[in-house]
């Protein structure tokens, strides 16, 4: 069994699933059934991969290396480290959840198969990105993820989706082309040092000229900052989440955007330790701006989907802050944050989607008193919201504290500014909750209004309005069993990792330690964490 | 003075001679065969001739002798250099010309006649034209014309002295001028395009010839190797050389459509019959870049420092202007024309890269390799894209305005997806051939420390991505309107061209190693 190339299987399975889904129309089996089955098989493969992973090790495991383009020094090289494993697990868990959540979205849509197929294609490519151990392979797949993402945004969602898809793609491809320049620079540097190569393991040991290293670092960082997103290249985010369907947003924000912060850890820190340390002041400031500015923008939003999108800007600020604090706590906290943010934000997006399906609008000002008719929805929304606001006992709290420790280690001012982010988070979550769920219920009245002017206002797609017309009568006001079932694993994870973050940290720590050793080889981590003491 | 019989290495030159011979045979067929039999005879003659020449090229390529770090021989008394890159260029020209012939031979789309004018001599709008139209006449002269152009292109890319270079330039250009004016529909536009192309082309040939004379005056020889030696020995009158190089560059830049000699490109690409545009866009560029590489790397190589700054500026201008102007186009063929200009800029970026393997680390890509792989990638995409353009038609023939393509993806998802693939390849998206090409040319330029050019190239790539992606948006995410054209079912000829272009684009993008190995094996130019 040791010969099975698990990492290859891991990305091939969902890709085959995507093809099967796309052509399922001829077999008579519903596309969504095929898709969910494929995603569950992928989940199983992911679980098997996880069991074969040795947690104590910080380096690459389960590696596969084959020459791909010899003239470019590129390899088909896969490998898994603690960071990659967590991202892989997040992906394989979230995708089935998303697919089941989208079960009814496309019920009467001829393009239903297309949605599920693109989603699986996106999963496949994301898994390949998280396991790539070759810079060119990473780059190629990093760009390739944009194709399914583009069709997911442009093909499904609200009226403004075509523009949003174009904006999304232009930002990402712009960042991607800058990354291409940096990747080529890396090739030239490695060629001058001897044989040109793109293997991460060989590049990490490269003695890089300082100036060239900094330029290439800047290219990598810019691309990942667009992806993550980070202030000031974040403006695509809110437009995208507003116009895409909530399941698409989960795939984009909770999985795809993680490639940005993942890349910062793996490539910025891993390949350019000197440049990373050199750049920290600027990066930390950008991260802090993202935290505070994102939170303020979120507070000011009336559209629920924009609001959730912008909270992510704030969260990605935290993650980047943790990474570039360059301490063990900050790094581990950032990795943990990536997982927890994925879970909590996914729950929020999906809940918002269920809410919008019932009410035909995503404008907070048109929602009120939802908690009377839908107590379960309201309760779960509150839990997920508080999780993103960092309430103790829920998972995000742990990661936030670790990041803050890292930030205070870096500079007390950085920590102080970051703390305000938590306060602001409480405001945007609780205020949104108050406006949507409390107050007088006006369900029938609001729904009626939407039917009258919904089409013209441009904020709601006609299809959503029609859905209300058919559904306000038929659909129950509160969540049905499928919807609760979708959210259950996410909620469980939020609570579980809130109390027992240890397993996640044990996976993340060795990798973070290895990365940081390169950046600060002499002084090492400044404060020993409890996990480390236990070693 | 005693006359000695020149030695011609027939064993190595026969693909070239075959192509020119077939062209002559085509003229005879035109003169003597009955009208009914001509279409079949001409297409078969051209197709088989090109295929045989292609096979011959492979044969010649495998038996090239190794000479001091490269492979090949100087043939025909020094006038022609049959070497690794030259043979690869032959192969590329012939391969894509074969695609061109298949597009030329397409007759189903126009309802049983070819896309060429029934009788070119009949003025548009006259009775004579209607008569020719009514009798279902066809111009089968286009096949010999194409063969002459292909012969000229092959010669252009292996010419090893200035005079041969000029002769080849004319042999390839004149048939193209004619072909551009032969469209069946929108004849005035087509004739206008041909006239513009001819006039500007004639001027540029004049520049080229003048420059050639000046270079001869400097070096005292037409031979590339002797010119190179003269530069190496620091011969007198360096100004003469500079002027000559500049003027020759004008002629070559015109042929590839580099700014500021690009003005003909959009009009000609739009006016010419689309099959001709596809053939011309792919093959002319291959041949002309072959000539540019050989001229600048072999003959003017030692004077690199003189021409490199010019190339920097021209490359930067070409990339920026090409992609910026493509943004505002509303016609598919014009958009592709401006994108072709931008691609010329990217190719020039590759030309100014590091040239010889000796300047590089082991296993690094050379400038010649990079340009050749880019040419292959670009030709697949461009020939395929123009082939798709021929399919989208309404009552007035080909419908190339954007309005006719709105929402095409909803009506004909396959054709739209194929077109999108070609656009993505031109945009250089990974897993398509275009990415490999882009990677290669940027890398060699960066290795030569031309980082400002690479920076501009990245900026223009971003601009280019914008208009490609916006067009894909138009195809897929817009509802069809009343102006949306229909996709006509082509004969297998066009279908095969499109299919091969798709395979080439994807294959070269996913597994480029065999091609890159072949190019590495081809080595560098001999002198």
PDB file of N, CA and C in Angstrom, chain A residues 129-163:
ATOM      1  N   UNK A 129      -2.642  22.366  -5.776  1.00  0.00           N
ATOM      2  CA  UNK A 129      -1.865  23.527  -5.337  1.00  0.00           C
ATOM      3  C   UNK A 129      -1.284  23.288  -3.948  1.00  0.00           C
ATOM      4  N   UNK A 130      -2.116  22.744  -3.050  1.00  0.00           N
ATOM      5  CA  UNK A 130      -1.662  22.585  -1.669  1.00  0.00           C
ATOM      6  C   UNK A 130      -0.597  21.501  -1.531  1.00  0.00           C
ATOM      7  N   UNK A 131      -0.492  20.612  -2.534  1.00  0.00           N
ATOM      8  CA  UNK A 131       0.499  19.553  -2.416  1.00  0.00           C
ATOM      9  C   UNK A 131       1.670  19.747  -3.369  1.00  0.00           C
ATOM     10  N   UNK A 132       1.672  20.820  -4.154  1.00  0.00           N
ATOM     11  CA  UNK A 132       2.746  21.004  -5.136  1.00  0.00           C
ATOM     12  C   UNK A 132       4.066  21.284  -4.435  1.00  0.00           C
ATOM     13  N   UNK A 133       5.103  20.583  -4.863  1.00  0.00           N
ATOM     14  CA  UNK A 133       6.429  20.781  -4.274  1.00  0.00           C
ATOM     15  C   UNK A 133       7.386  21.320  -5.322  1.00  0.00           C
ATOM     16  N   UNK A 134       6.834  21.900  -6.367  1.00  0.00           N
ATOM     17  CA  UNK A 134       7.650  22.468  -7.437  1.00  0.00           C
ATOM     18  C   UNK A 134       7.047  23.825  -7.779  1.00  0.00           C
ATOM     19  N   UNK A 135       7.879  24.836  -7.887  1.00  0.00           N
ATOM     20  CA  UNK A 135       7.347  26.187  -8.023  1.00  0.00           C
ATOM     21  C   UNK A 135       6.568  26.346  -9.330  1.00  0.00           C
ATOM     22  N   UNK A 136       7.089  25.782 -10.417  1.00  0.00           N
ATOM     23  CA  UNK A 136       6.386  25.961 -11.690  1.00  0.00           C
ATOM     24  C   UNK A 136       5.053  25.209 -11.675  1.00  0.00           C
ATOM     25  N   UNK A 137       5.086  24.006 -11.111  1.00  0.00           N
ATOM     26  CA  UNK A 137       3.830  23.256 -11.006  1.00  0.00           C
ATOM     27  C   UNK A 137       2.824  24.048 -10.177  1.00  0.00           C
ATOM     28  N   UNK A 138       3.301  24.594  -9.062  1.00  0.00           N
ATOM     29  CA  UNK A 138       2.429  25.408  -8.225  1.00  0.00           C
ATOM     30  C   UNK A 138       1.861  26.563  -9.032  1.00  0.00           C
ATOM     31  N   UNK A 139       2.741  27.249  -9.762  1.00  0.00           N
ATOM     32  CA  UNK A 139       2.286  28.412 -10.515  1.00  0.00           C
ATOM     33  C   UNK A 139       1.225  28.031 -11.546  1.00  0.00           C
ATOM     34  N   UNK A 140       1.524  26.968 -12.276  1.00  0.00           N
ATOM     35  CA  UNK A 140       0.608  26.551 -13.341  1.00  0.00           C
ATOM     36  C   UNK A 140      -0.771  26.237 -12.763  1.00  0.00           C
ATOM     37  N   UNK A 141      -0.796  25.505 -11.672  1.00  0.00           N
ATOM     38  CA  UNK A 141      -2.088  25.116 -11.120  1.00  0.00           C
ATOM     39  C   UNK A 141      -2.757  26.300 -10.425  1.00  0.00           C
ATOM     40  N   UNK A 142      -1.939  27.137  -9.810  1.00  0.00           N
ATOM     41  CA  UNK A 142      -2.422  28.365  -9.169  1.00  0.00           C
ATOM     42  C   UNK A 142      -3.233  29.190 -10.178  1.00  0.00           C
ATOM     43  N   UNK A 143      -2.687  29.302 -11.389  1.00  0.00           N
ATOM     44  CA  UNK A 143      -3.404  30.029 -12.436  1.00  0.00           C
ATOM     45  C   UNK A 143      -4.606  29.236 -12.936  1.00  0.00           C
ATOM     46  N   UNK A 144      -4.419  27.925 -13.048  1.00  0.00           N
ATOM     47  CA  UNK A 144      -5.494  27.100 -13.602  1.00  0.00           C
ATOM     48  C   UNK A 144      -6.731  27.119 -12.710  1.00  0.00           C
ATOM     49  N   UNK A 145      -6.563  27.311 -11.403  1.00  0.00           N
ATOM     50  CA  UNK A 145      -7.733  27.372 -10.525  1.00  0.00           C
ATOM     51  C   UNK A 145      -8.674  28.502 -10.924  1.00  0.00           C
ATOM     52  N   UNK A 146      -8.114  29.490 -11.621  1.00  0.00           N
ATOM     53  CA  UNK A 146      -8.946  30.643 -11.964  1.00  0.00           C
ATOM     54  C   UNK A 146     -10.027  30.274 -12.973  1.00  0.00           C
ATOM     55  N   UNK A 147      -9.750  29.261 -13.791  1.00  0.00           N
ATOM     56  CA  UNK A 147     -10.726  28.934 -14.839  1.00  0.00           C
ATOM     57  C   UNK A 147     -12.034  28.423 -14.230  1.00  0.00           C
ATOM     58  N   UNK A 148     -11.984  27.391 -13.357  1.00  0.00           N
ATOM     59  CA  UNK A 148     -13.261  27.020 -12.720  1.00  0.00           C
ATOM     60  C   UNK A 148     -13.854  28.156 -11.884  1.00  0.00           C
ATOM     61  N   UNK A 149     -12.984  28.906 -11.212  1.00  0.00           N
ATOM     62  CA  UNK A 149     -13.505  29.997 -10.382  1.00  0.00           C
ATOM     63  C   UNK A 149     -14.245  31.018 -11.241  1.00  0.00           C
ATOM     64  N   UNK A 150     -13.653  31.328 -12.398  1.00  0.00           N
ATOM     65  CA  UNK A 150     -14.266  32.287 -13.314  1.00  0.00           C
ATOM     66  C   UNK A 150     -15.641  31.813 -13.757  1.00  0.00           C
ATOM     67  N   UNK A 151     -15.735  30.536 -14.110  1.00  0.00           N
ATOM     68  CA  UNK A 151     -17.027  30.044 -14.589  1.00  0.00           C
ATOM     69  C   UNK A 151     -18.026  29.906 -13.441  1.00  0.00           C
ATOM     70  N   UNK A 152     -17.541  29.636 -12.232  1.00  0.00           N
ATOM     71  CA  UNK A 152     -18.456  29.571 -11.093  1.00  0.00           C
ATOM     72  C   UNK A 152     -19.044  30.945 -10.795  1.00  0.00           C
ATOM     73  N   UNK A 153     -18.193  31.972 -10.864  1.00  0.00           N
ATOM     74  CA  UNK A 153     -18.706  33.315 -10.560  1.00  0.00           C
ATOM     75  C   UNK A 153     -19.576  33.818 -11.712  1.00  0.00           C
ATOM     76  N   UNK A 154     -19.041  33.676 -12.937  1.00  0.00           N
ATOM     77  CA  UNK A 154     -19.742  34.251 -14.071  1.00  0.00           C
ATOM     78  C   UNK A 154     -21.003  33.500 -14.460  1.00  0.00           C
ATOM     79  N   UNK A 155     -21.054  32.209 -14.152  1.00  0.00           N
ATOM     80  CA  UNK A 155     -22.172  31.408 -14.627  1.00  0.00           C
ATOM     81  C   UNK A 155     -23.353  31.343 -13.677  1.00  0.00           C
ATOM     82  N   UNK A 156     -23.105  31.582 -12.394  1.00  0.00           N
ATOM     83  CA  UNK A 156     -24.173  31.406 -11.412  1.00  0.00           C
ATOM     84  C   UNK A 156     -24.160  32.595 -10.482  1.00  0.00           C
ATOM     85  N   UNK A 157     -25.310  33.021 -10.070  1.00  0.00           N
ATOM     86  CA  UNK A 157     -25.341  34.138  -9.137  1.00  0.00           C
ATOM     87  C   UNK A 157     -26.223  35.258  -9.644  1.00  0.00           C
ATOM     88  N   UNK A 158     -25.910  36.468  -9.191  1.00  0.00           N
ATOM     89  CA  UNK A 158     -26.834  37.561  -9.450  1.00  0.00           C
ATOM     90  C   UNK A 158     -26.507  38.329 -10.714  1.00  0.00           C
ATOM     91  N   UNK A 159     -27.287  39.374 -10.930  1.00  0.00           N
ATOM     92  CA  UNK A 159     -27.222  40.095 -12.205  1.00  0.00           C
ATOM     93  C   UNK A 159     -25.839  40.661 -12.488  1.00  0.00           C
ATOM     94  N   UNK A 160     -25.148  41.127 -11.464  1.00  0.00           N
ATOM     95  CA  UNK A 160     -23.856  41.767 -11.709  1.00  0.00           C
ATOM     96  C   UNK A 160     -22.702  40.795 -11.837  1.00  0.00           C
ATOM     97  N   UNK A 161     -23.011  39.501 -12.011  1.00  0.00           N
ATOM     98  CA  UNK A 161     -21.956  38.502 -11.889  1.00  0.00           C
ATOM     99  C   UNK A 161     -20.944  38.549 -13.023  1.00  0.00           C
ATOM    100  N   UNK A 162     -21.392  38.950 -14.225  1.00  0.00           N
ATOM    101  CA  UNK A 162     -20.442  38.969 -15.339  1.00  0.00           C
ATOM    102  C   UNK A 162     -19.343  39.992 -15.074  1.00  0.00           C
ATOM    103  N   UNK A 163     -19.757  41.162 -14.624  1.00  0.00           N
ATOM    104  CA  UNK A 163     -18.762  42.191 -14.303  1.00  0.00           C
ATOM    105  C   UNK A 163     -17.879  41.732 -13.152  1.00  0.00           C
TER     106      UNK A 163
END
